[in-house]
PDB file of C-alpha atoms in Angstrom:
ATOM      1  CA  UNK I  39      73.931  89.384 106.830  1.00 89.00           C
ATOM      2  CA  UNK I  40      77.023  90.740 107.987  1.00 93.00           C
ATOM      3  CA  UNK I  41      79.939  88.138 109.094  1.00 95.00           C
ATOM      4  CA  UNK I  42      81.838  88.823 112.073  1.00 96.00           C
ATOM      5  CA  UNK I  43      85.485  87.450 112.711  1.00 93.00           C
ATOM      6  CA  UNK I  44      87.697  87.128 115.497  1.00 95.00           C
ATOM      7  CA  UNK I  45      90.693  86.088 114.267  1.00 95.00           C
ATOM      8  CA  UNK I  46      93.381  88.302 113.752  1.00 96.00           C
ATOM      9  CA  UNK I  47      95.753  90.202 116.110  1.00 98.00           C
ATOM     10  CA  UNK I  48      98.005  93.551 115.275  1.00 97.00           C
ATOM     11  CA  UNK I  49     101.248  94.521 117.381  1.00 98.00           C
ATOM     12  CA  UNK I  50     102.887  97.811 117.264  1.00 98.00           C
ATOM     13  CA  UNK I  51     106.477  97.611 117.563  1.00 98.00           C
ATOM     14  CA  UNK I  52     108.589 100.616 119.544  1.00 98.00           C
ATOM     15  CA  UNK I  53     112.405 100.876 120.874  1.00 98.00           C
ATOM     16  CA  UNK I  54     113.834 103.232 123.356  1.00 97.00           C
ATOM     17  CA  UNK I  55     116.158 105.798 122.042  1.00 97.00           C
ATOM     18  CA  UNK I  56     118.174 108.282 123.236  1.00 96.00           C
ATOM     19  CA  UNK I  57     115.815 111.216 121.531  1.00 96.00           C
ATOM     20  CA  UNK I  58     112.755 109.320 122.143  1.00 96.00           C
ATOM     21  CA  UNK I  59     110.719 106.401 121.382  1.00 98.00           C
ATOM     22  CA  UNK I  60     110.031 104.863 117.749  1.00 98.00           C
ATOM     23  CA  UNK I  61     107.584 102.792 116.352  1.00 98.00           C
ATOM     24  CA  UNK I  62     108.793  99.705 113.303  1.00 98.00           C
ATOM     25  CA  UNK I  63     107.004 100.861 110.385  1.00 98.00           C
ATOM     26  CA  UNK I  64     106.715  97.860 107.698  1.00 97.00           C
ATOM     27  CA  UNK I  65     105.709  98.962 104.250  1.00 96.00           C
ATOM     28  CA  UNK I  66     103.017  96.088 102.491  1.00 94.00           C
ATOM     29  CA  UNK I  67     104.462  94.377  99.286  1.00 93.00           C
ATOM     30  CA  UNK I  68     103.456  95.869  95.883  1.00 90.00           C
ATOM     31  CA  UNK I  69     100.698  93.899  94.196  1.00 84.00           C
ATOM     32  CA  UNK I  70      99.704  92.888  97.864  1.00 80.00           C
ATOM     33  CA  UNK I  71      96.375  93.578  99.557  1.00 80.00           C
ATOM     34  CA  UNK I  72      96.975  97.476 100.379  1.00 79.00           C
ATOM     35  CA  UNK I  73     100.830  97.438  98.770  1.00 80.00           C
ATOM     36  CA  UNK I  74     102.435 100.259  99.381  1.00 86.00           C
ATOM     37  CA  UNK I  75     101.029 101.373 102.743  1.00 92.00           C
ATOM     38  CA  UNK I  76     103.035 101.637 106.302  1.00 96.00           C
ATOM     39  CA  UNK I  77     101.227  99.133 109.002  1.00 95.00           C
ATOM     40  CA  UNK I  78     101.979  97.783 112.277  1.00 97.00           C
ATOM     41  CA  UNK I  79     102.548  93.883 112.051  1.00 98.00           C
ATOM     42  CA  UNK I  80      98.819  92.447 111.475  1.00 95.00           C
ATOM     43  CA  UNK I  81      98.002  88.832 111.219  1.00 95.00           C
ATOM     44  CA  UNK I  82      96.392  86.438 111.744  1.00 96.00           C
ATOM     45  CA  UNK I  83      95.333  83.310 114.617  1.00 98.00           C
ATOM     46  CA  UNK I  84      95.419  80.252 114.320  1.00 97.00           C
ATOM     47  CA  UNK I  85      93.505  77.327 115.322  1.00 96.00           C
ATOM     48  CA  UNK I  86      94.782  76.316 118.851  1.00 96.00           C
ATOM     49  CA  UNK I  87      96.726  79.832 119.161  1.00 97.00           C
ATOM     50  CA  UNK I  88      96.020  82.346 121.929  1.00 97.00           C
ATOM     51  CA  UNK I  89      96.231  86.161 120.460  1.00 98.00           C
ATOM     52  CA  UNK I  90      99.163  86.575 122.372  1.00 98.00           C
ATOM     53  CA  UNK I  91     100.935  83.792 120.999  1.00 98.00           C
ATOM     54  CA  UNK I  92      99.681  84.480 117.714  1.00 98.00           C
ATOM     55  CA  UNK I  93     101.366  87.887 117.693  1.00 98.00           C
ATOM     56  CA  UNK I  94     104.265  87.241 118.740  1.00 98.00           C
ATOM     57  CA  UNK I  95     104.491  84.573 116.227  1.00 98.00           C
ATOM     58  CA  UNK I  96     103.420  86.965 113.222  1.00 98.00           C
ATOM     59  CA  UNK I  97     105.923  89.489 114.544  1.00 98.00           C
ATOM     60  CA  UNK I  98     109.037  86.569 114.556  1.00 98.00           C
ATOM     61  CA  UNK I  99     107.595  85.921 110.888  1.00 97.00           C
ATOM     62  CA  UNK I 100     107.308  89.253 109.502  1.00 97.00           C
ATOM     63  CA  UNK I 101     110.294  91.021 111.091  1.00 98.00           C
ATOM     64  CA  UNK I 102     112.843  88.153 112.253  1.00 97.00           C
ATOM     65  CA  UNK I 103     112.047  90.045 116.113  1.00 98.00           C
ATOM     66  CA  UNK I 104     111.578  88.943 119.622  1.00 97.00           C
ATOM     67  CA  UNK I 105     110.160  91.203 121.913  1.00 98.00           C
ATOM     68  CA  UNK I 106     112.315  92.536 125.199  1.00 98.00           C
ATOM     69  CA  UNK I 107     108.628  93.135 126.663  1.00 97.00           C
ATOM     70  CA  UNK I 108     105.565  92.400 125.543  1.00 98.00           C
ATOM     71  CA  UNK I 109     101.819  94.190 126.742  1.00 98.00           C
ATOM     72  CA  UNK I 110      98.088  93.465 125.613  1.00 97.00           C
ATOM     73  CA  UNK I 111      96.551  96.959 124.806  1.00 96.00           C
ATOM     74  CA  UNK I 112      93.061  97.742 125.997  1.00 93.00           C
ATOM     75  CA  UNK I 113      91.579  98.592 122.541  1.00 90.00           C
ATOM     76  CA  UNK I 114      90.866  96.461 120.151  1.00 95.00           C
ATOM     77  CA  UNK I 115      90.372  97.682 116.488  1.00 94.00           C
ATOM     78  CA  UNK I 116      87.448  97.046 115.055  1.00 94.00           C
ATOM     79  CA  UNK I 117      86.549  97.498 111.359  1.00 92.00           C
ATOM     80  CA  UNK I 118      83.955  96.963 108.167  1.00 93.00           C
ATOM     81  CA  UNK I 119      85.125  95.292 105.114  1.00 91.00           C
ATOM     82  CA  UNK I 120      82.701  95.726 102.546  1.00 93.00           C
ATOM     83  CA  UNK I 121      83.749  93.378 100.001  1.00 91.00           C
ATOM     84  CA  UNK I 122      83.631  90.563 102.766  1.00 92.00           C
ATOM     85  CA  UNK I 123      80.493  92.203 104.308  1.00 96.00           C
ATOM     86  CA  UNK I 124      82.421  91.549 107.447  1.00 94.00           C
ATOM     87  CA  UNK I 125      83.277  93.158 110.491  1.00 96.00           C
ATOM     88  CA  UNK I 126      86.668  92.117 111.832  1.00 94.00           C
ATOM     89  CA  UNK I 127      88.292  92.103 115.757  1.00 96.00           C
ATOM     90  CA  UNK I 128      92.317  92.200 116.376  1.00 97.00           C
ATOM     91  CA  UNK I 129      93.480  92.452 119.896  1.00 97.00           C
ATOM     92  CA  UNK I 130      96.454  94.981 119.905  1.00 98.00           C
ATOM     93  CA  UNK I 131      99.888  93.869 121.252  1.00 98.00           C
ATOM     94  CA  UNK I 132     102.901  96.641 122.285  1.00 98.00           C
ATOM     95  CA  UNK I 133     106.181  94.886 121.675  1.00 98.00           C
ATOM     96  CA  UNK I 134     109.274  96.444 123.209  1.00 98.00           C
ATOM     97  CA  UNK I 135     112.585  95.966 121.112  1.00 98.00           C
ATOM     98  CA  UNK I 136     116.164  95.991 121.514  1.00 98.00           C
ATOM     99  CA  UNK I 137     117.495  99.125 120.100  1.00 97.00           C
ATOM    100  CA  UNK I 138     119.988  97.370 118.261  1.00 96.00           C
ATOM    101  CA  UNK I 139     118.225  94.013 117.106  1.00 97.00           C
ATOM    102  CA  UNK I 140     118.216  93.304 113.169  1.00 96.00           C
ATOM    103  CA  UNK I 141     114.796  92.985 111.531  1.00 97.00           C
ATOM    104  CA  UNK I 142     114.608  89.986 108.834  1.00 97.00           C
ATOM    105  CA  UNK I 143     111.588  90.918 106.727  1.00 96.00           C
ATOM    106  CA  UNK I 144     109.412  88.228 104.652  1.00 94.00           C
ATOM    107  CA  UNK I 145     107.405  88.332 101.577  1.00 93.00           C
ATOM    108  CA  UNK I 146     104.074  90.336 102.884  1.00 93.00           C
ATOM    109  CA  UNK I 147     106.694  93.614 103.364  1.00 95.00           C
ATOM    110  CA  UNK I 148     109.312  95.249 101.188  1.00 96.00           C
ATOM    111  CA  UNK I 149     110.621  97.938 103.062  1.00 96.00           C
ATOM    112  CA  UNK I 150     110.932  98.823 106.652  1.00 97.00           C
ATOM    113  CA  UNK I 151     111.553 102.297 108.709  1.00 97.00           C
ATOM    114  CA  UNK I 152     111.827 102.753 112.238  1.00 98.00           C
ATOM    115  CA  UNK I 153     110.046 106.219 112.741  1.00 97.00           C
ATOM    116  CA  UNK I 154     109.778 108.785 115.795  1.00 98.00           C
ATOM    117  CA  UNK I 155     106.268 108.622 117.410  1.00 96.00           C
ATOM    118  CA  UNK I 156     104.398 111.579 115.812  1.00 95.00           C
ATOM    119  CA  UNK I 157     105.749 110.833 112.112  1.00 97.00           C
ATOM    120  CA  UNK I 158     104.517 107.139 112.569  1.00 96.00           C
ATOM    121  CA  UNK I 159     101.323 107.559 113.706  1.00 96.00           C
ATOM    122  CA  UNK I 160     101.257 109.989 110.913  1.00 95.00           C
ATOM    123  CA  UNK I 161     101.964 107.354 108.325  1.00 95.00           C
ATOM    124  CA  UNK I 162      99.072 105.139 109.419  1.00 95.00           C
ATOM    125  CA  UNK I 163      96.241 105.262 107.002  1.00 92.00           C
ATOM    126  CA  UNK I 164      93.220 103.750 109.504  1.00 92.00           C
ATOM    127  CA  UNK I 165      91.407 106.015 112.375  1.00 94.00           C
ATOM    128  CA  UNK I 166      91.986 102.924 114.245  1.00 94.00           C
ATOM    129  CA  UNK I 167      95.996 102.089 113.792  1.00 95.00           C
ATOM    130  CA  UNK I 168      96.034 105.786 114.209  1.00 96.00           C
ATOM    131  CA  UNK I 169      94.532 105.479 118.159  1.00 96.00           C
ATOM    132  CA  UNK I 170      95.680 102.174 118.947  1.00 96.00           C
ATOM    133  CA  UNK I 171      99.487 103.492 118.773  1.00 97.00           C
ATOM    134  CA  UNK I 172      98.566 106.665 120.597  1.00 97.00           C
ATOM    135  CA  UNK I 173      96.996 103.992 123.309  1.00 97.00           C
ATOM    136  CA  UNK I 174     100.264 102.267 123.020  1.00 97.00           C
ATOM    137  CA  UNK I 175     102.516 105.197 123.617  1.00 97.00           C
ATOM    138  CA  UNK I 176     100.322 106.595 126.685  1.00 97.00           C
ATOM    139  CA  UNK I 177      99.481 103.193 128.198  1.00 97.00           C
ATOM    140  CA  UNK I 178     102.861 101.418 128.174  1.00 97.00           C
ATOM    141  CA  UNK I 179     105.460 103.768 126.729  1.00 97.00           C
ATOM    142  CA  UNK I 180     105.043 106.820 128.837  1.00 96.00           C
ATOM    143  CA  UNK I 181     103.427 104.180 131.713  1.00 93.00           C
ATOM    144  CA  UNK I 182      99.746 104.852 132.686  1.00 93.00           C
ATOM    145  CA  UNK I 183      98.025 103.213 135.816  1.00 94.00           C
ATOM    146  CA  UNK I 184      97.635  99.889 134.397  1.00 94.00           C
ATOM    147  CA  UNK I 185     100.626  99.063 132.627  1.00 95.00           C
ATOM    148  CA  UNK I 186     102.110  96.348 135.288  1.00 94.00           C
ATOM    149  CA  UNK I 187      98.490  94.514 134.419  1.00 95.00           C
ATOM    150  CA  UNK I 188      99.169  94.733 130.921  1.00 96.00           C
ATOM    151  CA  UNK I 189     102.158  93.632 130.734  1.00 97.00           C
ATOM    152  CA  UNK I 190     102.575  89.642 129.532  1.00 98.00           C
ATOM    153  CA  UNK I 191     105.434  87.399 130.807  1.00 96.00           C
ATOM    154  CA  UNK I 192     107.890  86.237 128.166  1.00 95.00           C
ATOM    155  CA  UNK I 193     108.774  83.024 128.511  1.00 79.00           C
TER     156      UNK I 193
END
């Protein structure tokens, strides 16, 4: 019977600049789980953890960052791993970032590129990466209807 699990989170990363908005592109370890591919932070929760807190923890661990503004995204991906015949459910995160803050990458990424909208989505490999950071740009970049409600407090 297929598992389901409901506890990991994914943030996409984006600064303002003067041509346009980019998205943080972090390239997965060779050897990894998927090494070599472009992703959005993705991690995990953990016991006690809210998703929120959770991603902003995984994105202070993976990329040294704190966010200048941080929003909850309506979608949440969903997907099928077959080798774990289970069906997993991350919460996505939009985390604004100082255009000149300094990224500190750990051991899960080798390689990072901060990438104009279009060519980052681009890079992507998952439907569902592929929408949630067109959901980010329309929803909070650009600014739909709801974006003061998604927005989270930073403490």
């Amino acid at each position: 019977m297929v598992r389901a699990r409901y506890d990991m989170v994914s943030a996409y990363l984006y600064r303002r600049m003067a041509d346009g908005p980019e998205f943080l592109l972090l390239r997965r370890t060779p050897g990894d789980y998927m090494g070599g591919t472009w992703q959005p932070v993705f991690g995990g929760i953990r016991e006690g953890e809210t998703a929120a807190t959770a991603a902003l923890r995984e994105i202070a661990e993976e990329t040294g960052l704190t966010p200048i503004r941080f929003h909850q995204i309506d979608s949440v991906l969903i997907f099928y791993v077959a080798k774990m015949d289970t069906v997993y459910h991350a919460p996505v995160f939009a985390a604004e970032i100082a255009t000149d803050a300094a990224i500190q990458l750990n051991q899960e990424h080798d390689a990072y590129e901060w990438r104009p909208v279009a060519e980052a989505i681009g890079r992507f490999i998952w439907p569902g990466q592929r929408s949630a950071a067109r959901e980010v740009v329309d929803e909070v970049i650009v600014g739909g209807a709801a974006v003061e409600y998604l927005e989270i407090a930073l403490d």
